Coordinates of C-alpha atoms in Angstrom, one line a residue:
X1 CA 14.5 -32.7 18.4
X2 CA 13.6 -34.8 15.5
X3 CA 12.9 -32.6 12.1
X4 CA 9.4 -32.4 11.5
X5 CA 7.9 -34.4 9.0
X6 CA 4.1 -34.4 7.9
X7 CA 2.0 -35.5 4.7
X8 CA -0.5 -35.1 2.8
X9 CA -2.2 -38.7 1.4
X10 CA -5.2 -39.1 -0.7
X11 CA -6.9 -41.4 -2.4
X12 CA -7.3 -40.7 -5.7
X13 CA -10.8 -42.0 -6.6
X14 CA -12.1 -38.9 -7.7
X15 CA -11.6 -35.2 -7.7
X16 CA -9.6 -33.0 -4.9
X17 CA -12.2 -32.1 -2.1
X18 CA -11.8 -28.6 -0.6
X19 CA -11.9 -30.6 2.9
X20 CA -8.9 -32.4 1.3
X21 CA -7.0 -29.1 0.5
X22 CA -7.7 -27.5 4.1
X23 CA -5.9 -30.9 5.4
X24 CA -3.1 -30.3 3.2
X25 CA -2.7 -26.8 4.1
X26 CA -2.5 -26.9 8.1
X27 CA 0.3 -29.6 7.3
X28 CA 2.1 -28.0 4.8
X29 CA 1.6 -24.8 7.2
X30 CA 3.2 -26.4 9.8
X31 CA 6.0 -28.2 8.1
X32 CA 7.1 -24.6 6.8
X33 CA 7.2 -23.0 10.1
X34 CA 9.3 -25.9 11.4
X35 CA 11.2 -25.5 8.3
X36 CA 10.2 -29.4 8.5
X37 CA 9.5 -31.6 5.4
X38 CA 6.2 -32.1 3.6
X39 CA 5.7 -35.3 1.4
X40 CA 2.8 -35.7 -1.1
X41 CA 1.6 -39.5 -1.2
X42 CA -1.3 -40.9 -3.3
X43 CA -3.1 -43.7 -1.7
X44 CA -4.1 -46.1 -4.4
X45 CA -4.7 -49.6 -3.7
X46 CA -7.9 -49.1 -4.1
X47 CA -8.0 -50.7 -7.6
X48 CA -11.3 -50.5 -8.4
X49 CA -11.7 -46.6 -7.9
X50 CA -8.1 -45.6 -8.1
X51 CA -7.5 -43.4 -11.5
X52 CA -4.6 -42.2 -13.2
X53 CA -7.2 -39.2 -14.4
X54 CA -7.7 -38.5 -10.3
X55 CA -4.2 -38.4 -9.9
X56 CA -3.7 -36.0 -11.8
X57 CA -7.0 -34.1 -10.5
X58 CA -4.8 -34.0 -7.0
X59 CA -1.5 -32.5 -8.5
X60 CA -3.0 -29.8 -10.4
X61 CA -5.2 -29.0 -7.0
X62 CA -2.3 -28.8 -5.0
X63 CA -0.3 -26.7 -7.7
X64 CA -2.9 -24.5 -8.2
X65 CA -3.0 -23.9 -4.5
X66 CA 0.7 -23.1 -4.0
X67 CA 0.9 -26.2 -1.7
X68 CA 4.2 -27.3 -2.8
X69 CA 5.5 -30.8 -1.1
X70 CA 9.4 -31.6 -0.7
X71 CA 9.1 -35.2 -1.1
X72 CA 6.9 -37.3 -3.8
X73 CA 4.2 -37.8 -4.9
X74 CA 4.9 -41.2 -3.7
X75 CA 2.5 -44.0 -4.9
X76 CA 1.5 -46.8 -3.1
X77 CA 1.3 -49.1 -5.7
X78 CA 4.7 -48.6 -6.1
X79 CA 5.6 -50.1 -2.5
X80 CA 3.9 -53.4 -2.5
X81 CA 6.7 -55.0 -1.5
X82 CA 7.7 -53.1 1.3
X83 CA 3.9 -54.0 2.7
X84 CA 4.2 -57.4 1.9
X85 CA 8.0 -58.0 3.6
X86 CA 6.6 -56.2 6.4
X87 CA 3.0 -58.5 6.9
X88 CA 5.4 -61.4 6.8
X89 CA 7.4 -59.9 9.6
X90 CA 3.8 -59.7 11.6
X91 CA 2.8 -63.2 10.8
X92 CA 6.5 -64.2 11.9
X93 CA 7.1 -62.3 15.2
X94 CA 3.4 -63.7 16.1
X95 CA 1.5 -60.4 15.8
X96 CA -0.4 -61.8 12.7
X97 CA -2.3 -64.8 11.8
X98 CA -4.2 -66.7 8.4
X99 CA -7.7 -66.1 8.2
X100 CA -9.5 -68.6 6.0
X101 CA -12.9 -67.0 6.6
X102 CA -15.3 -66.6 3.5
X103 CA -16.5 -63.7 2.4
X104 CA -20.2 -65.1 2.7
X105 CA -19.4 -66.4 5.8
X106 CA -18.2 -63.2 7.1
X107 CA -21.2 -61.2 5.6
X108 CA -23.9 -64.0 8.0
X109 CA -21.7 -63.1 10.7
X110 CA -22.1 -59.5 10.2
X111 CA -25.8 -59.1 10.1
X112 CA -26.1 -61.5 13.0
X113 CA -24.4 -59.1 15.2
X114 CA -26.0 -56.6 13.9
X115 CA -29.1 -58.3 14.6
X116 CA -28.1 -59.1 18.2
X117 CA -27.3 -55.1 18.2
X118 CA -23.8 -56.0 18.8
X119 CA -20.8 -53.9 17.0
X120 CA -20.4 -56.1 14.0
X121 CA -16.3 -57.3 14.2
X122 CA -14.8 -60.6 13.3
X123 CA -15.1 -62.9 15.9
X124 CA -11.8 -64.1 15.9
X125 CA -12.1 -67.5 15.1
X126 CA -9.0 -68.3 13.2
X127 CA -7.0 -66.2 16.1
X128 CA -6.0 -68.8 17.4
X129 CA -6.1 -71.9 15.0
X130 CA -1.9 -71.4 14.5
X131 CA -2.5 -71.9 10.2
X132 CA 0.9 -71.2 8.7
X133 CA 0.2 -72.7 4.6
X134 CA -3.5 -72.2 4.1
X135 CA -4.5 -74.4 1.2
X136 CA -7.2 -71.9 -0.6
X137 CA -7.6 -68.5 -0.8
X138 CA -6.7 -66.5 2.6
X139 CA -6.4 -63.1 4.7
X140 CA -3.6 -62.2 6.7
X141 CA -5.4 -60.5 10.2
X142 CA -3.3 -58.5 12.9
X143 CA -4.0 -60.0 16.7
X144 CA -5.2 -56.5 18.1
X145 CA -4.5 -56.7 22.0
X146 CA -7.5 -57.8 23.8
X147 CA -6.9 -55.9 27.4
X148 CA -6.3 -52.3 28.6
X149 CA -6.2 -49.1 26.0
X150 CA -4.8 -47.3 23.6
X151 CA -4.4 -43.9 23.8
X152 CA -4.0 -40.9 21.8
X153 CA -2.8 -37.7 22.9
X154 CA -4.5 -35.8 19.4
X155 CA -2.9 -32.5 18.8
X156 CA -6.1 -30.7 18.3
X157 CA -8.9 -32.8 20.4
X158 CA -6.5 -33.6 23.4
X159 CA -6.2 -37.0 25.3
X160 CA -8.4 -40.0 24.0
X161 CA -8.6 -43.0 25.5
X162 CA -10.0 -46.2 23.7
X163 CA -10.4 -49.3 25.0
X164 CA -9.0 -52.2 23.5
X165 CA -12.0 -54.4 23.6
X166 CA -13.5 -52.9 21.0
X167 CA -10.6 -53.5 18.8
X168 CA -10.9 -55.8 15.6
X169 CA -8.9 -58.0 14.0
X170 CA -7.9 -55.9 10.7
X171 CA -7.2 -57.1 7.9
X172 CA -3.7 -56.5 6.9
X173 CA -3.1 -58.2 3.4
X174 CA -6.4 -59.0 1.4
X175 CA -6.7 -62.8 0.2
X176 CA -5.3 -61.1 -3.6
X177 CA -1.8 -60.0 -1.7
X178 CA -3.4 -56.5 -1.5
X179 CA -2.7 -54.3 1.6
X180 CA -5.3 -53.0 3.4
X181 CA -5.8 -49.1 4.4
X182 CA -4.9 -49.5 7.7
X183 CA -1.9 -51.3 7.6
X184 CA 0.0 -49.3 4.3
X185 CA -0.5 -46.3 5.7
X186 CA 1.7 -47.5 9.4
X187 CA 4.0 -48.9 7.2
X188 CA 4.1 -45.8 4.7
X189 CA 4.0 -43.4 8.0
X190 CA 7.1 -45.3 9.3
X191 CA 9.2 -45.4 6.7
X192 CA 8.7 -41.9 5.5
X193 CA 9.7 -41.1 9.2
X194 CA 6.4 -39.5 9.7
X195 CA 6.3 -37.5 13.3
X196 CA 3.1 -36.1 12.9
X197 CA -0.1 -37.4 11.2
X198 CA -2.7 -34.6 10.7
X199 CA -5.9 -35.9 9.1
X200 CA -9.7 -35.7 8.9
X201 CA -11.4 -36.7 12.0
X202 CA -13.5 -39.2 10.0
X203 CA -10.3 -41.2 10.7
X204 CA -10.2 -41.2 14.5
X205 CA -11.6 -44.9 14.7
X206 CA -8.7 -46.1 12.6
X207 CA -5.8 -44.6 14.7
X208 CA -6.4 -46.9 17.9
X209 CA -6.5 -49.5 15.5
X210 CA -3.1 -48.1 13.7
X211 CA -1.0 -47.5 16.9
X212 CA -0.7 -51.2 17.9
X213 CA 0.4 -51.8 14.4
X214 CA 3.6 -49.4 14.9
X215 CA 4.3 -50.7 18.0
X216 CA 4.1 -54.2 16.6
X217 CA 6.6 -53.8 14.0
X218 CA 9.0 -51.9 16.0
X219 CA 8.4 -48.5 15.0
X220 CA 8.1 -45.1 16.5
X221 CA 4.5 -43.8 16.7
X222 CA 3.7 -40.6 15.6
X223 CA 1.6 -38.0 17.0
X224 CA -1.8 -38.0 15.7
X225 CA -4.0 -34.7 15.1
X226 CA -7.8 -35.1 13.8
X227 CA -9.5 -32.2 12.0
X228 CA -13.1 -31.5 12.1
X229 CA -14.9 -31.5 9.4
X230 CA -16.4 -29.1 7.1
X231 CA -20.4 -29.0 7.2
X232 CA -22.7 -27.2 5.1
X233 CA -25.0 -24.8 5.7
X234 CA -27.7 -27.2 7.0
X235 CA -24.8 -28.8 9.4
X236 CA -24.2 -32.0 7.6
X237 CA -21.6 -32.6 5.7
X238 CA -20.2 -30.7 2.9
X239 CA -21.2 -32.3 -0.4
X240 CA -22.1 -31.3 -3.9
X241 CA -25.3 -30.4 -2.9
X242 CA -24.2 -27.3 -1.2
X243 CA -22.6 -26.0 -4.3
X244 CA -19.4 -27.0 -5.7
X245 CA -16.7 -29.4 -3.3
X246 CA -13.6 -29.7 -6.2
X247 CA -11.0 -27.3 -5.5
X248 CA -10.7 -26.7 -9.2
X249 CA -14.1 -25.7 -9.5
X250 CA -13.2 -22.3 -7.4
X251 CA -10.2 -21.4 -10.2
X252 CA -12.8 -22.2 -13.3
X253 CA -15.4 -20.2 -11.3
X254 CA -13.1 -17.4 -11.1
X255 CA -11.6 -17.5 -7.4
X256 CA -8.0 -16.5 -7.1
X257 CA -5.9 -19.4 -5.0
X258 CA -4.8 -17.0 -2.6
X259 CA -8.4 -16.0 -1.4
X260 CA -8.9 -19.8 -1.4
X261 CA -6.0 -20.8 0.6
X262 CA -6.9 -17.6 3.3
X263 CA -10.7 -18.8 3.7
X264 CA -9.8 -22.5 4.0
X265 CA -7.1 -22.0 6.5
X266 CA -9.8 -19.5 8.5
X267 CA -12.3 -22.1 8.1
X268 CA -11.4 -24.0 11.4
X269 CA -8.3 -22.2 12.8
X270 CA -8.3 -18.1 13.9
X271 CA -5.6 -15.6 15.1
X272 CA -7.5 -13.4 16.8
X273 CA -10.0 -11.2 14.7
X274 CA -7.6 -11.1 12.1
X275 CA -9.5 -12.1 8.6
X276 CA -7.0 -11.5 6.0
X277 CA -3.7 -13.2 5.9
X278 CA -0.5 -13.3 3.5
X279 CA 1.0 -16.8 3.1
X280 CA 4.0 -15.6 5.0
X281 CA 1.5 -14.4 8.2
X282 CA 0.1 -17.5 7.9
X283 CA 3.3 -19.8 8.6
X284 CA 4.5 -17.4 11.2
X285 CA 1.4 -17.8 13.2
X286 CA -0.3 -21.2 12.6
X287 CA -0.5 -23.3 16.0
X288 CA -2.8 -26.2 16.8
X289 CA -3.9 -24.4 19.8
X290 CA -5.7 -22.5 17.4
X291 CA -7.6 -24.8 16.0
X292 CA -10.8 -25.2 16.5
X293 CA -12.4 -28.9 18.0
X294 CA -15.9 -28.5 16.7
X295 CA -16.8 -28.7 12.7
X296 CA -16.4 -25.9 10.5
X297 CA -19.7 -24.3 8.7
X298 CA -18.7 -23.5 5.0
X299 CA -20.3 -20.1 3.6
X300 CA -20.4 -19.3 0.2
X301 CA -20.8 -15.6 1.2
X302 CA -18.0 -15.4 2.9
X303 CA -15.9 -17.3 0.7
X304 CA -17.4 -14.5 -2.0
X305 CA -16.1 -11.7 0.0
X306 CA -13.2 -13.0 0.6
X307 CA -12.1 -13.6 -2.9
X308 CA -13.5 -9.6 -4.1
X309 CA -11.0 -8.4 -1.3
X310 CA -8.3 -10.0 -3.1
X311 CA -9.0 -9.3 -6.4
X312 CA -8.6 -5.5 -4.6
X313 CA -5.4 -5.9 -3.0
X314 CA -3.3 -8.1 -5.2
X315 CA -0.6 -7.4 -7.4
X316 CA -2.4 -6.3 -10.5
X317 CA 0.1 -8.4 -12.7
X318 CA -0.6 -11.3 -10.2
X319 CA -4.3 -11.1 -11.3
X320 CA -3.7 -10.2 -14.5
X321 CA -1.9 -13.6 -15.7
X322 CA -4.9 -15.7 -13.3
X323 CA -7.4 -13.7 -15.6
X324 CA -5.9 -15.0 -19.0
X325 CA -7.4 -18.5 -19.3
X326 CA -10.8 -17.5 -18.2
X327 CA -10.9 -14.7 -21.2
X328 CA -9.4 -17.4 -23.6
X329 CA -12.5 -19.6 -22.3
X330 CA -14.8 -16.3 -23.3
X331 CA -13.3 -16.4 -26.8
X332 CA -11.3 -13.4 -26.3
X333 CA -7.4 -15.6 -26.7
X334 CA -6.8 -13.2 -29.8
X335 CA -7.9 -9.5 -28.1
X336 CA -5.4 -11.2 -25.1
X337 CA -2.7 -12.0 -27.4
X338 CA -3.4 -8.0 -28.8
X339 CA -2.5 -6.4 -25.4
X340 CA 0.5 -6.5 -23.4
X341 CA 0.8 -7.7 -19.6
X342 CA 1.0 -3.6 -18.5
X343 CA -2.1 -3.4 -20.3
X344 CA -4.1 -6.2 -19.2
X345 CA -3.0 -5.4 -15.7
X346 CA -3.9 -1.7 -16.7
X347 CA -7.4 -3.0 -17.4
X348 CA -7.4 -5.1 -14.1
X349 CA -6.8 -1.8 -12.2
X350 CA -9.9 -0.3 -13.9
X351 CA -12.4 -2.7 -13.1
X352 CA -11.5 -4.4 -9.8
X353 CA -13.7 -2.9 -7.6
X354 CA -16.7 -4.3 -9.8
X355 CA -15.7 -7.3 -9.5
X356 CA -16.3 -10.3 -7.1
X357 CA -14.6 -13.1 -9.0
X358 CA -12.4 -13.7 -12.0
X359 CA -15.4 -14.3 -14.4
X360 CA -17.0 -11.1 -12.9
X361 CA -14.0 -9.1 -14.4
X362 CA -14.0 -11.2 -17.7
X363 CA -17.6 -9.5 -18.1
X364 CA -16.0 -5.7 -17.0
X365 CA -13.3 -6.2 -19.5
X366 CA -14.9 -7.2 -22.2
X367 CA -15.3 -3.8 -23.8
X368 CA -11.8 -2.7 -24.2
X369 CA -11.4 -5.5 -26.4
X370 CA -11.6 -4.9 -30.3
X371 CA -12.1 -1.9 -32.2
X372 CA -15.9 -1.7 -32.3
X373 CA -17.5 -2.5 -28.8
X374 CA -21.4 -4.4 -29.0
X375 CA -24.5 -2.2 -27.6
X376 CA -26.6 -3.3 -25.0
X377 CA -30.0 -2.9 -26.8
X378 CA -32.0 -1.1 -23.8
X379 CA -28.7 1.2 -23.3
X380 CA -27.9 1.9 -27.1
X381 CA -32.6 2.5 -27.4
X382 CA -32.6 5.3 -24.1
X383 CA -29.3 7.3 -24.8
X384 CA -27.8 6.6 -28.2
X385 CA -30.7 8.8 -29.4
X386 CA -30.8 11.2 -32.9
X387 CA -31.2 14.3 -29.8
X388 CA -27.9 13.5 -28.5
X389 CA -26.2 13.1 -31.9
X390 CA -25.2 16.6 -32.7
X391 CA -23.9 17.2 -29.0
X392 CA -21.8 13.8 -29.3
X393 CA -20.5 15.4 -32.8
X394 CA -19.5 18.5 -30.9
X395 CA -17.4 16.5 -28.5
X396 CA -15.8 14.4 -31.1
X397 CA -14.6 17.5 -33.4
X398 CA -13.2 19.1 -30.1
X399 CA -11.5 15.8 -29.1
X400 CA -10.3 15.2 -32.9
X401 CA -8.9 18.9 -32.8
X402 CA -6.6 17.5 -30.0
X403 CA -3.7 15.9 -31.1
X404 CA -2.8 13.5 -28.8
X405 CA -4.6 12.1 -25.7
X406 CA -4.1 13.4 -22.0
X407 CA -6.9 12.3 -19.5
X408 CA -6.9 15.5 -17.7
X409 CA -7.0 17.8 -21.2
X410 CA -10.0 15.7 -22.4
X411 CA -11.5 16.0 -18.9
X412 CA -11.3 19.5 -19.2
X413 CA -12.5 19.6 -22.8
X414 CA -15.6 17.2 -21.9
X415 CA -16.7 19.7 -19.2
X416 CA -16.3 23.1 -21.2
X417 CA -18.4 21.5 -24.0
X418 CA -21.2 20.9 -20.8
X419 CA -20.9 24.2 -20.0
X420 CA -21.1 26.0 -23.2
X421 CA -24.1 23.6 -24.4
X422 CA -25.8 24.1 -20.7
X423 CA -26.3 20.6 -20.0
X424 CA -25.7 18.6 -16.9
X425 CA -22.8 16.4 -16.9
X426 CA -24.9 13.2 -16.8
X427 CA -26.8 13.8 -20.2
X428 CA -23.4 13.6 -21.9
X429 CA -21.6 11.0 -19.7
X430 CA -24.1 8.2 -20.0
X431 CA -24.5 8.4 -24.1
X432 CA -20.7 9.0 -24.3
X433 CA -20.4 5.4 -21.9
X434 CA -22.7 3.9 -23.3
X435 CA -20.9 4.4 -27.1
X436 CA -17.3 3.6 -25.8
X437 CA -18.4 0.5 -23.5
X438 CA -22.0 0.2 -24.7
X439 CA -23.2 -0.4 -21.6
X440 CA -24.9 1.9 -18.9
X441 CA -22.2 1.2 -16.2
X442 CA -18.2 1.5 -16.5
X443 CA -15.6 2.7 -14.2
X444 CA -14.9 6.6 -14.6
X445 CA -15.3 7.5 -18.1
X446 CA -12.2 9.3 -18.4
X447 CA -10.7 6.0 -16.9
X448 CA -12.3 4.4 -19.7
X449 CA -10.7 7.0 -22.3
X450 CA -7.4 6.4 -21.1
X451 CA -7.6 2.4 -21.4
X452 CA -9.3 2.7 -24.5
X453 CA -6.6 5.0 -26.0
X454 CA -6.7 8.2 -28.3
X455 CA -7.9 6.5 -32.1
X456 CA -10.2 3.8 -30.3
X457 CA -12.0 6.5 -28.1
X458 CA -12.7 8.4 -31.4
X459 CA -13.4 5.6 -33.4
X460 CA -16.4 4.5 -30.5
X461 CA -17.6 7.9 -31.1
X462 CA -17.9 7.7 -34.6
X463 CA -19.9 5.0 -34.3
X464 CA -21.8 5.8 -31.6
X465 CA -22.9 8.8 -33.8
X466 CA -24.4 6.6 -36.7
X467 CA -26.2 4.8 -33.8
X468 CA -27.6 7.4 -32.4
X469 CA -28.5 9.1 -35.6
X470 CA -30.4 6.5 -37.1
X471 CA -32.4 6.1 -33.9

């Protein structure tokens, strides 16, 4: 059996979509499984929207991702040649013919079928006319078969049958010596020995049209698979007004590419009830039978989930060094550059189950930055309060008696001192949070302590004390 070989090809006239990235992942999926071959190919002929800017929008997508390819990225304007040697073998072995047709001619034609209520397809006028040197500007069309059908046994939609009647003359080279879509991508798919080509099903008109192209020029046809695609909550199709559609605007909201990668794949394809995958579950038990035929519904929620559950259960470290950026973004580079990884993923361990997103814990860890930590005015006004000032002095001198720090000593310390004042726990805690974090909420407090360190703890207290006592 041939090695499998599959791609990922996009056009790069703007950012990477997410429906994009889910594309790219059920290949890349299935090329590791086979321990096949994934190739990374940027479709850019388009030279009025193509970008060098949107190139590079798609590699960082797919790095960030983990969606590494094997071959490329290739470029299609890089190829022209290949597309142009190969139109020339159409137009010689009789499979393609000049088209002198002008544009305006070809626009009345249009919306006089349209008119009529007829698919509007070129008429085929020139099919036959046997031009071999036009004088003026011209198109080179492929002679699409006229009787029976073409049909495409899809990997994920089963057997289709299209009838050939219904098939246009395509352009293959544009009157500039421009390929088309259609035809670069069967040449591209052929030479890059292509076996399968998974895609959006917003492409399932252009593979009947594709098929007779390989077959034309000698080459093997691959097997197609189409992909439904992603809708949004009010079932039609995902776009910026459901929220953000650019895979890199999940890493600068805070999502971790894991979580991405595990919603995306789920978002169309299941293994049972199972919600929660690793990468290495997810090769071992990706199949096309498990994909689903009808469009996906993309929730926010869900998504949201998703990511918190990660943030939970990966390596600390792993989210750690993902969290670094975002707190350079907050203006926090030099309090990063202050703390080791141990710490940082110290800090990750304190607040993670607070958090639903990366910019979520930039908020959480925000406090155990810096000497001096700033008061949330409501929290500093209701507990950092001249009452509380002489029993926060208590708890400092019998912390400052202790030499060095031990969470379970101070624990035992912080409770004797409730006992001996009889207080309840709570009137201490809060205005001792509140002073170290300056806010109302915190992980445990002895939690905080031990992040925080012996000198800074002390330190918040002090100041927490003048706070307090000056009301």
């Amino acid at each position: 059996m041939n090695q499998v070989r599959v791609r990922f090809a996009p056009s790069p006239t703007g950012f990477l979509h997410i429906g994009g990235v889910r594309t790219a992942l059920f290949n890349w999926l299935f090329a590791r499984q086979q321990q096949g071959v994934f190739l990374l190919r940027i479709e850019d002929t388009d030279q009025s929207r193509s970008t060098d800017e949107s190139i590079q929008a798609i590699i960082d997508g797919m790095k960030w991702v983990g969606l590494d390819w094997d071959e490329g990225p290739f470029r299609q304007t890089d190829r022209m040649d290949l597309y142009r040697s190969h139109a020339k073998k159409l137009l010689e072995t009789g499979h393609a013919y000049w088209c002198v047709c002008k544009a305006e001619e070809l626009e009345a034609r249009r919306k006089e079928a349209e008119a009529k209520g007829v698919s509007p397809r070129y008429d085929g006028r020139c099919r036959n006319l046997g031009i071999s040197r036009p004088a003026g500007d011209a198109a080179l069309r492929f002679k699409a078969p006229r009787e029976g059908q073409t049909v495409v046994d899809d990997l994920i939609k089963g057997k289709i049958e299209f009838d050939n009647t219904i098939l246009d003359d395509v352009i293959v080279l544009r009157s500039n010596g421009y390929p088309t879509y259609n035809f670069s991508v069967v040449v591209d798919d052929a030479l890059m020995r292509i076996t399968h080509v998974v895609r959006g099903d917003d492409h399932l008109t252009n593979t009947p049209r594709q098929i007779p192209i390989f077959e034309a020029l000698g080459f093997a046809v691959p097997r197609f698979g189409h992909l439904p695609m992603i809708l949004g909550s009010d079932k039609t199709r995902l776009s910026k007004r459901h929220g953000a559609t650019s895979i890199m605007a999940y890493k600068d909201m805070g999502y971790l590419p894991d979580a991405m990668v595990n919603y995306l794949v789920r978002l169309g394809w299941s293994h049972g009830d199972q919600e929660l995958f690793t990468r290495q579950e997810l090769i071992e038990k990706f199949a096309w039978d498990h994909v689903q035929t009808s469009a996906a519904v993309f929730n926010p929620d869900k998504l949201l989930w998703m990511n918190a559950e990660y943030i939970k259960t990966s390596p600390p470290h792993h989210v750690a060094q993902a969290l670094v950026p975002l707190l350079e973004q907050a203006g926090l580079q030099e309090a990063v550059e202050s703390v080791s990884g141990e710490s940082l993923a110290q800090l990750v361990v304190l607040v993670k189950e607070r958090a639903k997103t990366l910019v979520d814990m930039v908020h959480w860890v925000r406090p155990y930055f810096g000497e001096s930590v700033l008061f949330d005015r409501e929290a500093a006004k209701k507990f950092l309060t001249p009452t509380i000032a002489p029993l926060l002095q208590k708890l400092l001198s019998r912390f400052e008696a202790v030499p060095s720090f031990s969470k379970q000593g101070w624990e035992e310390i912080f409770k004797k001192l409730v006992e001996d004042e009889g207080v309840k726990m709570g009137a201490v805690a809060q205005p001792v949070r509140v002073a170290l974090t300056g806010r109302t909420a915190s992980p445990g407090l002895f939690e905080v302590m031990e992040v925080l360190g012996r000198e800074r703890t002390l330190f918040r207290l002090r100041k927490g004390i003048e706070r307090a006592s000056t009301g």
